[in-house]
PDB file of C-alpha atoms in Angstrom:
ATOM      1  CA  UNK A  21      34.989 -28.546 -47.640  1.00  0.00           C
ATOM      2  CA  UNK A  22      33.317 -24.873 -47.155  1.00  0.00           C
ATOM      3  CA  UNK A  23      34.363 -22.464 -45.018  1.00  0.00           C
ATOM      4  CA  UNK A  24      31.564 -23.171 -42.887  1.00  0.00           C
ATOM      5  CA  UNK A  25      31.967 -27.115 -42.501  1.00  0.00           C
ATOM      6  CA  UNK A  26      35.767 -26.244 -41.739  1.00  0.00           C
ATOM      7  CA  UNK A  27      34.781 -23.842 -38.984  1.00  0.00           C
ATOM      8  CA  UNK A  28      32.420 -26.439 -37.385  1.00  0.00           C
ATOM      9  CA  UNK A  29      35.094 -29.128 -37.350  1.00  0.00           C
ATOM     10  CA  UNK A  30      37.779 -26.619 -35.804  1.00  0.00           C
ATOM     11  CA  UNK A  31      35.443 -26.184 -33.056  1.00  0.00           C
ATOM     12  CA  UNK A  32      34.094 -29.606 -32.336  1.00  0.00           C
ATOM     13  CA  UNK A  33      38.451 -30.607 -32.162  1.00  0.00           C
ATOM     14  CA  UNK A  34      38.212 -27.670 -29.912  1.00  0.00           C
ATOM     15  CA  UNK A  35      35.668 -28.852 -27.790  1.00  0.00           C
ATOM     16  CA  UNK A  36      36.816 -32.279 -27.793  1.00  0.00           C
ATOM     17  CA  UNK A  37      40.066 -31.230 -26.415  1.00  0.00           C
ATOM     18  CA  UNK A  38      37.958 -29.131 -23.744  1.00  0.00           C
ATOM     19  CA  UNK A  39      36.004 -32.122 -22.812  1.00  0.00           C
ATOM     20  CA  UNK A  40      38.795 -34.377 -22.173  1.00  0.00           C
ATOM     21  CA  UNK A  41      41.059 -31.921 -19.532  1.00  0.00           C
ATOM     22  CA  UNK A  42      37.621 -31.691 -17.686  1.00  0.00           C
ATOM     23  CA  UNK A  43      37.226 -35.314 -17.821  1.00  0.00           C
ATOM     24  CA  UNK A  44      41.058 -35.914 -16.435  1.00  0.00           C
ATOM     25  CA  UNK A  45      40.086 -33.492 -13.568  1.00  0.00           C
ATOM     26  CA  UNK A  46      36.753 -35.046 -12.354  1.00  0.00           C
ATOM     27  CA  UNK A  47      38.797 -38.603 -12.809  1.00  0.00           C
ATOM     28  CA  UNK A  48      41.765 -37.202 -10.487  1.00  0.00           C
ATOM     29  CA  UNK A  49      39.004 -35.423  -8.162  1.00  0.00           C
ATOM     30  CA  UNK A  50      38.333 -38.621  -5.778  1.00  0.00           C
ATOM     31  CA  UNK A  51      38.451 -37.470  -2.324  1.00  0.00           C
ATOM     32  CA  UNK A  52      35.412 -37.072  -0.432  1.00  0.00           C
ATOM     33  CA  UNK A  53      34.629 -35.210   2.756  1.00  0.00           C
ATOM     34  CA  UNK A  54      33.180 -32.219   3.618  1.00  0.00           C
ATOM     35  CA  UNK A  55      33.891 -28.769   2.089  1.00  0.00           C
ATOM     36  CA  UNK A  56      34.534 -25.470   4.318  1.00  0.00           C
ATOM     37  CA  UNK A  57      33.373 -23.035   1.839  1.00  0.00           C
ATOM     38  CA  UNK A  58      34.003 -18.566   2.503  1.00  0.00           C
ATOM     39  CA  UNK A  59      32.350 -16.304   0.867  1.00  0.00           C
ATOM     40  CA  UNK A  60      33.950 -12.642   1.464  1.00  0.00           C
ATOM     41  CA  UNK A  61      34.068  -9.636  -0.096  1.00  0.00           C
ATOM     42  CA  UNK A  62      32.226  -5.789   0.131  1.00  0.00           C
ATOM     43  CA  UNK A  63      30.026  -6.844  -2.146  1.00  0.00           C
ATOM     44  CA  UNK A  64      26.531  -7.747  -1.536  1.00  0.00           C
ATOM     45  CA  UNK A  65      25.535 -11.265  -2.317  1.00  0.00           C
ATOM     46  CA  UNK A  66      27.392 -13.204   0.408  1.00  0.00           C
ATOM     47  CA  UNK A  67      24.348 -14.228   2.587  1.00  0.00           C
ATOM     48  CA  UNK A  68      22.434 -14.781  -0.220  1.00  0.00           C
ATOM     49  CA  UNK A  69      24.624 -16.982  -1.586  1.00  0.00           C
ATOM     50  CA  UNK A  70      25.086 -19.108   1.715  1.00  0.00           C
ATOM     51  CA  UNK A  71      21.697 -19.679   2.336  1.00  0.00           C
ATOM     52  CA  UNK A  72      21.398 -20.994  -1.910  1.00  0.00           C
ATOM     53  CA  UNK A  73      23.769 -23.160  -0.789  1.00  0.00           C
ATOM     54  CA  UNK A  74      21.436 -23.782   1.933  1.00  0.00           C
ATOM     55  CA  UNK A  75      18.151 -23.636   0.299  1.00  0.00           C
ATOM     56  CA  UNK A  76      20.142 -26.543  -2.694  1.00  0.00           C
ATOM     57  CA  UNK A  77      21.428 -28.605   0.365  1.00  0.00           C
ATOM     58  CA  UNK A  78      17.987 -28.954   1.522  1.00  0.00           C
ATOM     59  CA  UNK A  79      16.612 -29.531  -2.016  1.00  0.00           C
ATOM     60  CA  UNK A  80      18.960 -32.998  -1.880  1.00  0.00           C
ATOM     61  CA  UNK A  81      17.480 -34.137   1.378  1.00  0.00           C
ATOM     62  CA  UNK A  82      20.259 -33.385   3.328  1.00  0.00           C
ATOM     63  CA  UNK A  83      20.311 -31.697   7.229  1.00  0.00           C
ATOM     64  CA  UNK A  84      20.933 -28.311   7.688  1.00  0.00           C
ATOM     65  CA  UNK A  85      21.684 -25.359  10.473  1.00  0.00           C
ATOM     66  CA  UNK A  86      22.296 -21.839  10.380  1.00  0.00           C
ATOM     67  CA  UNK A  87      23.772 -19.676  12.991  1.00  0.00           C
ATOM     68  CA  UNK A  88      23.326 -15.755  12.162  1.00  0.00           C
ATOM     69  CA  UNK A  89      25.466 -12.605  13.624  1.00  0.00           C
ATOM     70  CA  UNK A  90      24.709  -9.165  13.406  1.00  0.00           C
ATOM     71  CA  UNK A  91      21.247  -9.070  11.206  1.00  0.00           C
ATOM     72  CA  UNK A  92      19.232 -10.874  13.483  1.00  0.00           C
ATOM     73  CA  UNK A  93      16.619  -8.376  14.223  1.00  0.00           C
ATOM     74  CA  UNK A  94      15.119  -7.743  10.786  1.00  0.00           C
ATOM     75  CA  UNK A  95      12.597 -10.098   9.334  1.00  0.00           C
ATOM     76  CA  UNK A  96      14.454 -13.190   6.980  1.00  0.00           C
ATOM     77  CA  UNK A  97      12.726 -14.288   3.878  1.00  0.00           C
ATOM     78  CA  UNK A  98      14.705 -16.814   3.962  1.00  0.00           C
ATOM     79  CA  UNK A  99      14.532 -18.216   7.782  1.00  0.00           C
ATOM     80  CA  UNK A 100      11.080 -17.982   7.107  1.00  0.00           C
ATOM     81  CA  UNK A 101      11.070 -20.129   4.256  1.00  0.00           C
ATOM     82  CA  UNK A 102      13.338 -22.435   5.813  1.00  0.00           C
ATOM     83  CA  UNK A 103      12.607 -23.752   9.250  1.00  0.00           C
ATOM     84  CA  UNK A 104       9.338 -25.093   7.371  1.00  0.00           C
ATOM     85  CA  UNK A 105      11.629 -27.340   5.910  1.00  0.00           C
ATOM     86  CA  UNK A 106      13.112 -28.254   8.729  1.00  0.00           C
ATOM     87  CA  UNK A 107      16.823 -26.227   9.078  1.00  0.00           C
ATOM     88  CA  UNK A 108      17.709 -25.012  12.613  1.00  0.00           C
ATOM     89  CA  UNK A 109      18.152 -21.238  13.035  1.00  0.00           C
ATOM     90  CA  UNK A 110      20.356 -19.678  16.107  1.00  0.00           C
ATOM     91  CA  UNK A 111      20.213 -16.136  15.687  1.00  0.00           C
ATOM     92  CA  UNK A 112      22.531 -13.542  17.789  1.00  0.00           C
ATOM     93  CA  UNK A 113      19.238 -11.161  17.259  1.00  0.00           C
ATOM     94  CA  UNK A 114      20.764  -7.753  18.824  1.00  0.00           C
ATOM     95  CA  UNK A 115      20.884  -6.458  15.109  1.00  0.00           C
ATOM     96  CA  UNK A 116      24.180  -3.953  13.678  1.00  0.00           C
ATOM     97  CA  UNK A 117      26.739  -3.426  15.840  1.00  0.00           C
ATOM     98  CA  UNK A 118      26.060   0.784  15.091  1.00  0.00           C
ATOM     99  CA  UNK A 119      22.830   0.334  16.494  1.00  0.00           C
ATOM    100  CA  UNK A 120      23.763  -1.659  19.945  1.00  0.00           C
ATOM    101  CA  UNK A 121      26.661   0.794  20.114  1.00  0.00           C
ATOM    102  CA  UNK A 122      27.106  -2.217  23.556  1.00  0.00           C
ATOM    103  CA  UNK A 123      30.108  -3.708  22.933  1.00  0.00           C
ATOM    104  CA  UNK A 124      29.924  -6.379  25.971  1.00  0.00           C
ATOM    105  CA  UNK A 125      26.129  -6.744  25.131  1.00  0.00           C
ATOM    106  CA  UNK A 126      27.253  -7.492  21.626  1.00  0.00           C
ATOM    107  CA  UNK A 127      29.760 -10.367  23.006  1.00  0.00           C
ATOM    108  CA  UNK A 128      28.181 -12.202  25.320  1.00  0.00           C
ATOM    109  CA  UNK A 129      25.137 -12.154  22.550  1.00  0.00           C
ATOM    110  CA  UNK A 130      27.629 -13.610  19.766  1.00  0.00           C
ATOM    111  CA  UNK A 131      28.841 -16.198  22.660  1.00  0.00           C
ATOM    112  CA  UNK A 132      25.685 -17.196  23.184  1.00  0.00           C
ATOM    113  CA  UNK A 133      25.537 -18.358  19.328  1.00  0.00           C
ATOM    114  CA  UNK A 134      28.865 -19.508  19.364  1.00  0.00           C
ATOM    115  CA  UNK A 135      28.197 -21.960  21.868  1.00  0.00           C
ATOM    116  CA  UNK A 136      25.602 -23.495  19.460  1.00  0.00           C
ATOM    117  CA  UNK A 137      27.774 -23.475  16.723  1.00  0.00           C
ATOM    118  CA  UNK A 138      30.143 -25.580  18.579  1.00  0.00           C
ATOM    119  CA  UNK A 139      27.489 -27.922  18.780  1.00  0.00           C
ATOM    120  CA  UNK A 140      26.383 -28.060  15.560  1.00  0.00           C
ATOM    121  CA  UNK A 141      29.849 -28.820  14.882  1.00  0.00           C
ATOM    122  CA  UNK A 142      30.173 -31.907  16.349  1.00  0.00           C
ATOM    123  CA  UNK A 143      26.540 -32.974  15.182  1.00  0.00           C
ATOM    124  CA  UNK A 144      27.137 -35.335  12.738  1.00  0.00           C
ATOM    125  CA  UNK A 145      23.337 -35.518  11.682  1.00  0.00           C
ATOM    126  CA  UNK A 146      24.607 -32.116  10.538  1.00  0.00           C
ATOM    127  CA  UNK A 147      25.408 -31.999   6.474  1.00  0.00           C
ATOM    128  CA  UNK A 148      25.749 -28.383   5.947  1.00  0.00           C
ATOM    129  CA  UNK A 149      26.040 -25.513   8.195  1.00  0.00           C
ATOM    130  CA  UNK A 150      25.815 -21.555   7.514  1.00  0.00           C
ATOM    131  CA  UNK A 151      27.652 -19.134   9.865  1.00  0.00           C
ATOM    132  CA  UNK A 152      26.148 -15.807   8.147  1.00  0.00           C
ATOM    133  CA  UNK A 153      28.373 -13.015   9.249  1.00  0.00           C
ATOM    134  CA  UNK A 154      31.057 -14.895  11.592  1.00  0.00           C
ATOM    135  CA  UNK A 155      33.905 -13.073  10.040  1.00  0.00           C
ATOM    136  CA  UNK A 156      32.464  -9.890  11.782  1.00  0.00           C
ATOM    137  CA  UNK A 157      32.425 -11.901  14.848  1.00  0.00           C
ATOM    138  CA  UNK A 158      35.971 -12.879  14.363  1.00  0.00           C
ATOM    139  CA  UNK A 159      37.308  -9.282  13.548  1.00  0.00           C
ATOM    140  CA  UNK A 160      35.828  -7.661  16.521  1.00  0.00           C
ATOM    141  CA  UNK A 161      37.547  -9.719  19.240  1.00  0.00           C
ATOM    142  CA  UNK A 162      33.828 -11.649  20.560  1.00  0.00           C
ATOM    143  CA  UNK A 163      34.842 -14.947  19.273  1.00  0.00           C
ATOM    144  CA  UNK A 164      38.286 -16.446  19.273  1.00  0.00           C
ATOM    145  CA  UNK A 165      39.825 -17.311  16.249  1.00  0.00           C
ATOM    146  CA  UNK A 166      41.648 -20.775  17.188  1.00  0.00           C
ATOM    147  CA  UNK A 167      38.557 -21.857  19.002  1.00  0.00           C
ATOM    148  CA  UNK A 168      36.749 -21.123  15.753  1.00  0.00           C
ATOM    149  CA  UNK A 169      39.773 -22.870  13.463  1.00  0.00           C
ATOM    150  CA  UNK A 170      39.533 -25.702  16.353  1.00  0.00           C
ATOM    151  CA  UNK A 171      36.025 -26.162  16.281  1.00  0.00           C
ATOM    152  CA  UNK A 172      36.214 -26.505  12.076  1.00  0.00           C
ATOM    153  CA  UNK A 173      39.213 -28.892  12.163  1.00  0.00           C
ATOM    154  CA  UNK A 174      37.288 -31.657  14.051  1.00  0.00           C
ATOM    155  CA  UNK A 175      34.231 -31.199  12.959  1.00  0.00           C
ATOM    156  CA  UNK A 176      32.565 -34.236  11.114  1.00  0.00           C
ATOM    157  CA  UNK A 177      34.406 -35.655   8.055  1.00  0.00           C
ATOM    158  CA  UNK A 178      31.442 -35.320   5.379  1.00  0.00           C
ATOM    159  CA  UNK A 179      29.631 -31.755   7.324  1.00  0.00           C
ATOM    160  CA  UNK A 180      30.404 -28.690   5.154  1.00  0.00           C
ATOM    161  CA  UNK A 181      30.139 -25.083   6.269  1.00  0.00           C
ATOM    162  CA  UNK A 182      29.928 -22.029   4.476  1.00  0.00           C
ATOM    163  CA  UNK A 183      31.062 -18.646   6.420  1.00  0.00           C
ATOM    164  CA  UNK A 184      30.079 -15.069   5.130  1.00  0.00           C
ATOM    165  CA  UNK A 185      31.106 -12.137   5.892  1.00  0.00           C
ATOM    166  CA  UNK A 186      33.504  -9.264   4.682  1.00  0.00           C
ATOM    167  CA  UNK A 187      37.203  -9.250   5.830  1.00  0.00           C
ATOM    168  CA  UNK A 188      37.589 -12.930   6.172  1.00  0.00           C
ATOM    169  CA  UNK A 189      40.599 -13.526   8.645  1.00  0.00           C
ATOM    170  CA  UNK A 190      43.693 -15.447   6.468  1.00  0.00           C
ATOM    171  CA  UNK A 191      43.633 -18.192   8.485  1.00  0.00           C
ATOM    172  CA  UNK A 192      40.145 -18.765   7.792  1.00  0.00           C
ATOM    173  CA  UNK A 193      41.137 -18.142   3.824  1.00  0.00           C
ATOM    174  CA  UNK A 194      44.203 -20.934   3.921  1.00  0.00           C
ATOM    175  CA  UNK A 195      42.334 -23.615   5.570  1.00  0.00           C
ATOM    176  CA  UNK A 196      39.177 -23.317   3.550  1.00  0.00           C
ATOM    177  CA  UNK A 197      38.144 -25.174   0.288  1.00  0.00           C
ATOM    178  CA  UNK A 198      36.514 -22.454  -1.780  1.00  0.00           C
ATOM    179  CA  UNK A 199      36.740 -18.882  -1.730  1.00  0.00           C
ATOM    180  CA  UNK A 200      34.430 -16.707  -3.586  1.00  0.00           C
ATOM    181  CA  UNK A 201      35.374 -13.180  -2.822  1.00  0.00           C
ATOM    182  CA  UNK A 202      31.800 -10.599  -3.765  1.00  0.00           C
ATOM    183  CA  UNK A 203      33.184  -7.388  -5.581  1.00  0.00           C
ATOM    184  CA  UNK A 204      31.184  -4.168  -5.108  1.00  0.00           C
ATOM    185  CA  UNK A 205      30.691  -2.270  -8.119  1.00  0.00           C
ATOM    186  CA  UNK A 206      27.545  -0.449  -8.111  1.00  0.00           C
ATOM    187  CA  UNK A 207      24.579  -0.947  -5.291  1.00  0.00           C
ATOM    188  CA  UNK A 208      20.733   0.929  -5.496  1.00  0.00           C
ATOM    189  CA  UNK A 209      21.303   2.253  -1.607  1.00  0.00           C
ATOM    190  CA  UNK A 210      24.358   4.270  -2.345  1.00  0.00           C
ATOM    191  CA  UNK A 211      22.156   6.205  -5.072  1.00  0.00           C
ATOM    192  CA  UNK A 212      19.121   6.573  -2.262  1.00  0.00           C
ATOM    193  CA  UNK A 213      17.093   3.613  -3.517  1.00  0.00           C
ATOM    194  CA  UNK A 214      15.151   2.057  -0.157  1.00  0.00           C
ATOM    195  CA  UNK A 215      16.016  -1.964   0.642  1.00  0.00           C
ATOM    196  CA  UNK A 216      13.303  -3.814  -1.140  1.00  0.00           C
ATOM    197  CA  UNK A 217      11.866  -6.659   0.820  1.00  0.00           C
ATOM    198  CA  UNK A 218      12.133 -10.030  -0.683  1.00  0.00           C
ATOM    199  CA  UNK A 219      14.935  -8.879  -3.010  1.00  0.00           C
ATOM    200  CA  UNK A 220      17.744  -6.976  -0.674  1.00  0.00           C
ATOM    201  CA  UNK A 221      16.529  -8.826   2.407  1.00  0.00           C
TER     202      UNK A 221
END
């Protein structure tokens, strides 16, 4: 036996081995239902990530809904890509907090979507919902935490939801399936590079 031929059986054993504790764990993995997905961090990505999710929920045939905070006044690639297919968009629309500088404008505003996302919650025509930027909501006081925890605990068995935003609350962390935190380690605007449409928004 070479030392080649020896190499290539070590790894096929090692392989092998591979393949069967992933086997074991899709053959243990049999409960279905619904996922509640987070996706945190100070990293950028997060949005973009929930509406993939989105955009590959959609690609499956399933029905979708989005409810956006805080960015709602800039134009969205991806709302505009979207509704044609079909997904329901509630926006907050009053843009960054910085810029509103209205803190009771901002609240009622968030309430407003809130109220829809209640909805949406019990909607069980509903397979996938994104709540872009509820964390921020969460944080700042304009939408109750165990109404939000509530709200996710009886929503439909099989309806996932995916929540972005930075600074995640802990509850929200323990009672969700996934969490993908989005590290920060280098960004083109902190070296004075302009937001490129169709790439950073």
């Amino acid at each position: 036996m070479t030392a080649e031929t020896n190499k290539d059986e070590r790894h096929k054993a090692r392989q092998q081995k591979v393949k069967e504790q992933v086997d074991a764990r899709v053959a243990a993995a049999q409960e279905e239902k619904g996922l509640l997905l987070i996706i945190t961090g100070n990293g950028k990505g997060k949005s973009t990530s929930g509406f993939g999710t989105v955009a590959r929920a959609v690609g499956h045939g399933l029905n979708c809904a989005v409810a956006q905070f805080i960015k709602g006044t800039w134009d969205n690639g991806e709302r505009n890509l979207l509704e044609k297919l079909g997904v329901e968009f509630q926006v907050m629309a009053t843009g960054f907090t910085w810029e509103t500088q209205n803190k009771e404008a901002d609240r009622k505003a968030a309430q407003i979507v809130w109220q829809e996302c209640k909805r949406m919650l019990q909607d069980e025509a509903i397979d996938v919902i994104l709540f872009d930027e509820l964390t921020y909501m969460v944080s700042y006081g304009y939408i109750d935490l165990d109404e939000v925890v509530d709200a996710l605990n009886q929503r439909p068995k099989m309806q996932s939801v995916v929540i972005t935003g930075r600074g995640a609350h802990r509850t929200l962390i323990e009672m969700a399936d996934t969490v993908s935190e989005v590290k920060n380690i280098k960004h083109a605007f902190e070296s004075g590079v302009k937001a490129l449409k169709g790439v950073d928004w």
